[in-house]
Amino acid sequence: MKKQLFVLACVFILSASAFAQKKFSVYAIGFYNQENLFDCVHDEGKNDYDFTPNGSYHWNEMKYSHKLRNMSTVLAEMGTDVLPNVGCAVIGLAEVENDHVMHDLISQPALAARGYKYVHIEGPDHRGIDCALIYNPKLFTVRDSKLVPYVYDLPQDSTRATRGFLTVSGTLAGEHVTVIVCHLPSRGAGSYYRELGGKQIKALKDSLLHQDPKVKVLVMGDMNDDPTNKSMYECLSAKPEISEVGPDDMYNPWYNILVKEGTGTLQYQGKWNLFDQIIMTPNLLNKNGEKDYSELKFWKNQIFRRDYLFQEAGKYKGNTKRTTAGGVWLDGYSDHLPVVAYFIKER
């Protein structure tokens, strides 16, 4: 029987008779698409006019403050199903506008109480949306960060620019862990561009492992594709079963949640998609029935759900409760649900 208790550093401990009463620390890693976390001020060179007081969303300080409060509430609760009062060590974010909103976000009481910090690098996206990362410095220490550009390879795309791959290297559980936060091109752009993104992410992952074969790499983000699509399954080589994962592959624990459980992180015309994924290198896995947790290893994953994240009535009952829908401000959250993966290491 598993027993749960806290230690001084607020790290969750597992004691299990199956492991001869050994103790384990658990770490939660999350991702959440913020769905247009914009401030109210125009940024030079960005097409962010919709999120100004005179724009289509009539975006103002009141709506912005509510958005910050709502998103910080979710971020602070992610991971608390397993780690009450602790939450996630690291959370990747998509669709944040700039450094200003990141500062305002981690200043919200729910996040400030745990001392969250952030990493953000301004990218070239024409709308001004970027990827970012928040982290608890008591659990994760940042070594370095960089924004690796998404590179278009067709002549007709020579003037285009989109979100790059935010790559943050750090120390988690005393080990070298690198997180790559992604937001691949939209479905409207065509599958070719997401497949190109999958190939570039794989090349980046391979280069990180070439520099340090022991680095544990987590690729996370809004992939705008399901785990079953070519960009993930073939180009990134993210496999659905641990037994299928070879040295150059990755493991995608979300594949079977979509295929076998029929659920996901966002809905389109009543059907679930699972665009929000956290994918990992083989050195984070126990294979062939092993239970070796002397190093950091994957334990389990979940789509994070709370009743308040869904519309409770009306035509779209059961859909995610967005900030705005059909031109109406709902004071909601996001069109995506968050995801969390848990990792264990013997103490």
GROMACS .gro file of C-alpha atoms in nm:
model
  347
    1MET     CA    1   0.000   0.000   0.000
    2LYS     CA    2   0.129   0.340  -0.088
    3LYS     CA    3   0.154   0.602   0.183
    4GLN     CA    4   0.179   0.973   0.111
    5LEU     CA    5   0.349   1.233   0.328
    6PHE     CA    6   0.541   1.557   0.304
    7VAL     CA    7   0.903   1.637   0.385
    8LEU     CA    8   1.058   1.970   0.487
    9ALA     CA    9   1.108   2.094   0.135
   10CYS     CA   10   0.745   2.023   0.053
   11VAL     CA   11   0.847   1.735  -0.171
   12PHE     CA   12   0.598   1.454  -0.199
   13ILE     CA   13   0.723   1.118  -0.072
   14LEU     CA   14   0.606   0.771  -0.158
   15SER     CA   15   0.675   0.471   0.066
   16ALA     CA   16   0.578   0.140  -0.091
   17SER     CA   17   0.621  -0.209   0.042
   18ALA     CA   18   0.692  -0.324  -0.313
   19PHE     CA   19   1.011  -0.118  -0.296
   20ALA     CA   20   1.116  -0.245   0.048
   21GLN     CA   21   1.001   0.077   0.216
   22LYS     CA   22   1.223   0.295   0.002
   23LYS     CA   23   1.127   0.660  -0.021
   24PHE     CA   24   1.068   0.848  -0.343
   25SER     CA   25   1.036   1.212  -0.445
   26VAL     CA   26   0.776   1.300  -0.706
   27TYR     CA   27   0.802   1.594  -0.946
   28ALA     CA   28   0.520   1.732  -1.160
   29ILE     CA   29   0.585   1.882  -1.505
   30GLY     CA   30   0.304   2.059  -1.688
   31PHE     CA   31   0.200   2.243  -2.002
   32TYR     CA   32  -0.087   2.486  -2.056
   33ASN     CA   33  -0.188   2.693  -2.360
   34GLN     CA   34  -0.289   3.032  -2.219
   35GLU     CA   35  -0.512   3.122  -2.516
   36ASN     CA   36  -0.419   3.480  -2.591
   37LEU     CA   37  -0.266   3.611  -2.270
   38PHE     CA   38  -0.227   3.968  -2.396
   39ASP     CA   39  -0.196   4.295  -2.213
   40CYS     CA   40  -0.391   4.600  -2.335
   41VAL     CA   41  -0.102   4.788  -2.500
   42HIS     CA   42   0.006   4.765  -2.863
   43ASP     CA   43   0.356   4.624  -2.916
   44GLU     CA   44   0.544   4.787  -3.201
   45GLY     CA   45   0.565   4.562  -3.506
   46LYS     CA   46   0.305   4.313  -3.379
   47ASN     CA   47  -0.051   4.258  -3.500
   48ASP     CA   48  -0.206   4.270  -3.154
   49TYR     CA   49  -0.469   4.537  -3.218
   50ASP     CA   50  -0.758   4.303  -3.134
   51PHE     CA   51  -0.634   4.306  -2.775
   52THR     CA   52  -0.652   4.679  -2.721
   53PRO     CA   53  -0.945   4.883  -2.584
   54ASN     CA   54  -1.058   4.975  -2.935
   55GLY     CA   55  -0.995   4.629  -3.080
   56SER     CA   56  -1.242   4.354  -3.160
   57TYR     CA   57  -1.220   4.207  -2.808
   58HIS     CA   58  -1.251   4.551  -2.642
   59TRP     CA   59  -0.962   4.435  -2.425
   60ASN     CA   60  -0.914   4.650  -2.117
   61GLU     CA   61  -0.744   4.644  -1.778
   62MET     CA   62  -1.042   4.479  -1.610
   63LYS     CA   63  -1.052   4.189  -1.859
   64TYR     CA   64  -0.673   4.157  -1.848
   65SER     CA   65  -0.669   4.140  -1.468
   66HIS     CA   66  -0.940   3.874  -1.470
   67LYS     CA   67  -0.745   3.674  -1.729
   68LEU     CA   68  -0.431   3.686  -1.513
   69ARG     CA   69  -0.624   3.576  -1.206
   70ASN     CA   70  -0.795   3.291  -1.388
   71MET     CA   71  -0.483   3.154  -1.553
   72SER     CA   72  -0.275   3.177  -1.236
   73THR     CA   73  -0.544   2.985  -1.047
   74VAL     CA   74  -0.519   2.694  -1.290
   75LEU     CA   75  -0.139   2.701  -1.303
   76ALA     CA   76  -0.119   2.691  -0.924
   77GLU     CA   77  -0.357   2.393  -0.906
   78MET     CA   78  -0.182   2.187  -1.173
   79GLY     CA   79  -0.008   1.890  -1.014
   80THR     CA   80  -0.185   1.928  -0.680
   81ASP     CA   81  -0.390   1.611  -0.728
   82VAL     CA   82  -0.067   1.429  -0.638
   83LEU     CA   83   0.131   1.710  -0.476
   84PRO     CA   84  -0.105   1.922  -0.261
   85ASN     CA   85   0.034   2.269  -0.181
   86VAL     CA   86   0.335   2.194  -0.403
   87GLY     CA   87   0.210   2.171  -0.762
   88CYS     CA   88   0.436   2.166  -1.064
   89ALA     CA   89   0.810   2.218  -1.064
   90VAL     CA   90   0.798   2.336  -1.425
   91ILE     CA   91   0.513   2.443  -1.656
   92GLY     CA   92   0.552   2.528  -2.023
   93LEU     CA   93   0.321   2.794  -2.166
   94ALA     CA   94   0.199   2.888  -2.513
   95GLU     CA   95   0.027   3.206  -2.634
   96VAL     CA   96   0.179   3.463  -2.401
   97GLU     CA   97   0.242   3.805  -2.550
   98ASN     CA   98   0.555   3.941  -2.389
   99ASP     CA   99   0.779   3.980  -2.087
  100HIS     CA  100   0.531   4.222  -1.929
  101VAL     CA  101   0.248   3.967  -1.911
  102MET     CA  102   0.485   3.703  -1.774
  103HIS     CA  103   0.590   3.937  -1.494
  104ASP     CA  104   0.226   4.014  -1.419
  105LEU     CA  105   0.135   3.644  -1.429
  106ILE     CA  106   0.388   3.522  -1.173
  107SER     CA  107   0.302   3.823  -0.954
  108GLN     CA  108  -0.049   3.686  -0.904
  109PRO     CA  109  -0.096   3.571  -0.543
  110ALA     CA  110  -0.152   3.203  -0.631
  111LEU     CA  111   0.188   3.182  -0.804
  112ALA     CA  112   0.379   3.439  -0.600
  113ALA     CA  113   0.308   3.236  -0.286
  114ARG     CA  114   0.530   2.959  -0.422
  115GLY     CA  115   0.796   3.191  -0.561
  116TYR     CA  116   0.758   3.097  -0.927
  117LYS     CA  117   1.006   3.249  -1.174
  118TYR     CA  118   0.983   3.256  -1.553
  119VAL     CA  119   1.180   3.224  -1.874
  120HIS     CA  120   1.063   3.415  -2.179
  121ILE     CA  121   1.245   3.516  -2.497
  122GLU     CA  122   1.070   3.746  -2.742
  123GLY     CA  123   1.002   3.566  -3.069
  124PRO     CA  124   0.921   3.668  -3.426
  125ASP     CA  125   0.554   3.563  -3.445
  126HIS     CA  126   0.358   3.831  -3.629
  127ARG     CA  127   0.072   3.823  -3.377
  128GLY     CA  128   0.319   3.856  -3.093
  129ILE     CA  129   0.246   3.527  -2.917
  130ASP     CA  130   0.537   3.336  -2.768
  131CYS     CA  131   0.617   3.030  -2.564
  132ALA     CA  132   0.741   3.067  -2.208
  133LEU     CA  133   0.816   2.861  -1.899
  134ILE     CA  134   0.747   2.911  -1.531
  135TYR     CA  135   0.930   2.716  -1.264
  136ASN     CA  136   0.963   2.675  -0.891
  137PRO     CA  137   1.328   2.759  -0.814
  138LYS     CA  138   1.314   2.536  -0.505
  139LEU     CA  139   1.270   2.238  -0.736
  140PHE     CA  140   1.420   2.340  -1.071
  141THR     CA  141   1.733   2.548  -1.130
  142VAL     CA  142   1.781   2.708  -1.471
  143ARG     CA  143   2.128   2.665  -1.627
  144ASP     CA  144   2.067   2.840  -1.958
  145SER     CA  145   1.795   2.915  -2.213
  146LYS     CA  146   1.772   2.990  -2.583
  147LEU     CA  147   1.509   3.031  -2.853
  148VAL     CA  148   1.581   2.797  -3.143
  149PRO     CA  149   1.404   2.935  -3.453
  150TYR     CA  150   1.151   2.743  -3.656
  151VAL     CA  151   1.302   2.748  -4.006
  152TYR     CA  152   1.080   2.754  -4.315
  153ASP     CA  153   1.239   2.569  -4.605
  154LEU     CA  154   1.021   2.660  -4.905
  155PRO     CA  155   1.112   2.965  -5.118
  156GLN     CA  156   0.760   3.107  -5.096
  157ASP     CA  157   0.792   3.114  -4.715
  158SER     CA  158   1.116   3.312  -4.706
  159THR     CA  159   0.952   3.615  -4.541
  160ARG     CA  160   0.745   3.420  -4.290
  161ALA     CA  161   0.822   3.380  -3.920
  162THR     CA  162   0.657   3.189  -3.639
  163ARG     CA  163   0.714   3.066  -3.285
  164GLY     CA  164   1.050   2.905  -3.221
  165PHE     CA  165   1.141   2.631  -2.976
  166LEU     CA  166   1.208   2.768  -2.628
  167THR     CA  167   1.485   2.547  -2.492
  168VAL     CA  168   1.554   2.566  -2.119
  169SER     CA  169   1.830   2.359  -1.961
  170GLY     CA  170   1.836   2.309  -1.587
  171THR     CA  171   1.868   2.084  -1.287
  172LEU     CA  172   1.575   1.881  -1.155
  173ALA     CA  173   1.618   1.619  -0.883
  174GLY     CA  174   1.993   1.670  -0.910
  175GLU     CA  175   1.992   1.576  -1.279
  176HIS     CA  176   2.042   1.758  -1.609
  177VAL     CA  177   1.696   1.810  -1.763
  178THR     CA  178   1.618   2.015  -2.071
  179VAL     CA  179   1.266   2.129  -2.158
  180ILE     CA  180   1.172   2.226  -2.515
  181VAL     CA  181   0.849   2.430  -2.526
  182CYS     CA  182   0.676   2.432  -2.866
  183HIS     CA  183   0.376   2.579  -3.043
  184LEU     CA  184   0.369   2.435  -3.393
  185PRO     CA  185   0.194   2.604  -3.688
  186SER     CA  186  -0.185   2.595  -3.690
  187ARG     CA  187  -0.402   2.346  -3.872
  188GLY     CA  188  -0.483   2.618  -4.120
  189ALA     CA  189  -0.118   2.619  -4.228
  190GLY     CA  190  -0.129   2.258  -4.346
  191SER     CA  191   0.028   1.940  -4.211
  192TYR     CA  192   0.355   1.994  -4.402
  193TYR     CA  193   0.456   2.274  -4.168
  194ARG     CA  194   0.389   2.073  -3.852
  195GLU     CA  195   0.579   1.779  -3.997
  196LEU     CA  196   0.867   2.015  -4.068
  197GLY     CA  197   0.843   2.127  -3.706
  198GLY     CA  198   0.851   1.768  -3.583
  199LYS     CA  199   1.171   1.705  -3.781
  200GLN     CA  200   1.332   2.020  -3.640
  201ILE     CA  201   1.239   1.928  -3.283
  202LYS     CA  202   1.390   1.583  -3.332
  203ALA     CA  203   1.711   1.736  -3.468
  204LEU     CA  204   1.725   1.970  -3.167
  205LYS     CA  205   1.667   1.680  -2.927
  206ASP     CA  206   1.937   1.475  -3.098
  207SER     CA  207   2.184   1.763  -3.075
  208LEU     CA  208   2.118   1.801  -2.702
  209LEU     CA  209   2.184   1.431  -2.647
  210HIS     CA  210   2.499   1.453  -2.858
  211GLN     CA  211   2.628   1.731  -2.630
  212ASP     CA  212   2.534   1.538  -2.315
  213PRO     CA  213   2.419   1.174  -2.359
  214LYS     CA  214   2.279   1.180  -2.003
  215VAL     CA  215   2.053   1.483  -2.047
  216LYS     CA  216   1.686   1.402  -2.003
  217VAL     CA  217   1.480   1.586  -2.262
  218LEU     CA  218   1.113   1.676  -2.235
  219VAL     CA  219   0.938   1.810  -2.545
  220MET     CA  220   0.610   1.980  -2.461
  221GLY     CA  221   0.365   2.211  -2.624
  222ASP     CA  222   0.060   2.276  -2.834
  223MET     CA  223   0.152   2.065  -3.135
  224ASN     CA  224  -0.166   2.148  -3.330
  225ASP     CA  225  -0.161   1.777  -3.414
  226ASP     CA  226  -0.270   1.464  -3.233
  227PRO     CA  227  -0.021   1.200  -3.114
  228THR     CA  228  -0.138   0.983  -3.404
  229ASN     CA  229  -0.045   1.239  -3.671
  230LYS     CA  230   0.271   1.211  -3.882
  231SER     CA  231   0.442   1.511  -3.724
  232MET     CA  232   0.444   1.336  -3.387
  233TYR     CA  233   0.445   0.965  -3.463
  234GLU     CA  234   0.689   0.965  -3.756
  235CYS     CA  235   0.879   1.294  -3.774
  236LEU     CA  236   0.943   1.325  -3.401
  237SER     CA  237   0.933   0.945  -3.366
  238ALA     CA  238   0.718   0.963  -3.052
  239LYS     CA  239   0.591   0.612  -2.983
  240PRO     CA  240   0.275   0.506  -2.794
  241GLU     CA  241   0.423   0.210  -2.606
  242ILE     CA  242   0.735   0.206  -2.388
  243SER     CA  243   0.828  -0.130  -2.540
  244GLU     CA  244   0.843   0.033  -2.887
  245VAL     CA  245   1.079   0.314  -2.787
  246GLY     CA  246   1.426   0.272  -2.935
  247PRO     CA  247   1.741   0.475  -2.856
  248ASP     CA  248   1.656   0.745  -3.113
  249ASP     CA  249   1.283   0.756  -3.037
  250MET     CA  250   1.072   0.933  -2.779
  251TYR     CA  251   0.777   0.816  -2.570
  252ASN     CA  252   0.435   0.978  -2.606
  253PRO     CA  253   0.210   0.877  -2.313
  254TRP     CA  254  -0.083   1.074  -2.458
  255TYR     CA  255  -0.132   0.852  -2.764
  256ASN     CA  256  -0.342   0.590  -2.587
  257ILE     CA  257  -0.540   0.847  -2.389
  258LEU     CA  258  -0.673   0.977  -2.720
  259VAL     CA  259  -0.702   0.643  -2.902
  260LYS     CA  260  -0.822   0.414  -2.624
  261GLU     CA  261  -0.996   0.655  -2.386
  262GLY     CA  262  -1.136   0.883  -2.656
  263THR     CA  263  -1.062   1.204  -2.471
  264GLY     CA  264  -0.828   1.497  -2.521
  265THR     CA  265  -0.744   1.857  -2.440
  266LEU     CA  266  -0.966   2.052  -2.679
  267GLN     CA  267  -1.282   1.997  -2.877
  268TYR     CA  268  -1.374   2.075  -3.236
  269GLN     CA  269  -1.728   2.013  -3.355
  270GLY     CA  270  -1.790   1.784  -3.061
  271LYS     CA  271  -1.480   1.570  -3.117
  272TRP     CA  272  -1.179   1.560  -2.888
  273ASN     CA  273  -0.828   1.634  -3.008
  274LEU     CA  274  -0.515   1.600  -2.797
  275PHE     CA  275  -0.278   1.870  -2.920
  276ASP     CA  276  -0.119   1.938  -2.580
  277GLN     CA  277   0.151   1.682  -2.511
  278ILE     CA  278   0.460   1.616  -2.299
  279ILE     CA  279   0.696   1.373  -2.473
  280MET     CA  280   1.018   1.228  -2.330
  281THR     CA  281   1.350   1.066  -2.417
  282PRO     CA  282   1.412   0.694  -2.339
  283ASN     CA  283   1.639   0.769  -2.042
  284LEU     CA  284   1.327   0.878  -1.851
  285LEU     CA  285   1.167   0.533  -1.890
  286ASN     CA  286   1.172   0.203  -1.708
  287LYS     CA  287   1.168  -0.065  -1.975
  288ASN     CA  288   1.116  -0.443  -1.967
  289GLY     CA  289   0.933  -0.433  -1.637
  290GLU     CA  290   1.219  -0.266  -1.451
  291LYS     CA  291   1.150  -0.056  -1.143
  292ASP     CA  292   1.476   0.131  -1.119
  293TYR     CA  293   1.420   0.477  -0.974
  294SER     CA  294   1.779   0.550  -0.878
  295GLU     CA  295   1.750   0.812  -1.154
  296LEU     CA  296   1.452   1.030  -1.246
  297LYS     CA  297   1.188   0.819  -1.427
  298PHE     CA  298   0.838   0.868  -1.567
  299TRP     CA  299   0.551   0.758  -1.343
  300LYS     CA  300   0.217   0.866  -1.489
  301ASN     CA  301   0.035   1.149  -1.669
  302GLN     CA  302  -0.302   1.321  -1.663
  303ILE     CA  303  -0.518   1.573  -1.842
  304PHE     CA  304  -0.588   1.827  -1.568
  305ARG     CA  305  -0.962   1.885  -1.523
  306ARG     CA  306  -1.169   2.101  -1.293
  307ASP     CA  307  -1.541   2.172  -1.325
  308TYR     CA  308  -1.479   2.545  -1.359
  309LEU     CA  309  -1.279   2.487  -1.680
  310PHE     CA  310  -1.597   2.379  -1.862
  311GLN     CA  311  -1.912   2.558  -1.968
  312GLU     CA  312  -2.194   2.445  -1.743
  313ALA     CA  313  -2.497   2.543  -1.953
  314GLY     CA  314  -2.618   2.647  -2.295
  315LYS     CA  315  -2.540   2.532  -2.647
  316TYR     CA  316  -2.174   2.463  -2.566
  317LYS     CA  317  -2.226   2.288  -2.234
  318GLY     CA  318  -1.933   2.056  -2.170
  319ASN     CA  319  -1.690   2.253  -2.388
  320THR     CA  320  -1.392   2.428  -2.241
  321LYS     CA  321  -1.480   2.768  -2.098
  322ARG     CA  322  -1.287   3.018  -2.306
  323THR     CA  323  -1.213   3.379  -2.223
  324THR     CA  324  -1.430   3.493  -2.515
  325ALA     CA  325  -1.657   3.295  -2.748
  326GLY     CA  326  -1.885   3.417  -3.025
  327GLY     CA  327  -1.792   3.775  -2.946
  328VAL     CA  328  -1.907   3.739  -2.584
  329TRP     CA  329  -1.666   3.776  -2.293
  330LEU     CA  330  -1.712   3.468  -2.072
  331ASP     CA  331  -1.448   3.551  -1.812
  332GLY     CA  332  -1.315   3.201  -1.875
  333TYR     CA  333  -0.980   3.032  -1.913
  334SER     CA  334  -0.862   2.866  -2.234
  335ASP     CA  335  -0.985   2.656  -2.525
  336HIS     CA  336  -0.724   2.398  -2.417
  337LEU     CA  337  -0.699   2.188  -2.102
  338PRO     CA  338  -0.367   2.160  -1.918
  339VAL     CA  339  -0.161   1.841  -1.905
  340VAL     CA  340   0.069   1.712  -1.631
  341ALA     CA  341   0.330   1.434  -1.622
  342TYR     CA  342   0.478   1.297  -1.299
  343PHE     CA  343   0.832   1.169  -1.247
  344ILE     CA  344   0.982   0.973  -0.957
  345LYS     CA  345   1.328   0.944  -0.810
  346GLU     CA  346   1.446   0.743  -0.512
  347ARG     CA  347   1.557   0.965  -0.225
   0.00000   0.00000   0.00000
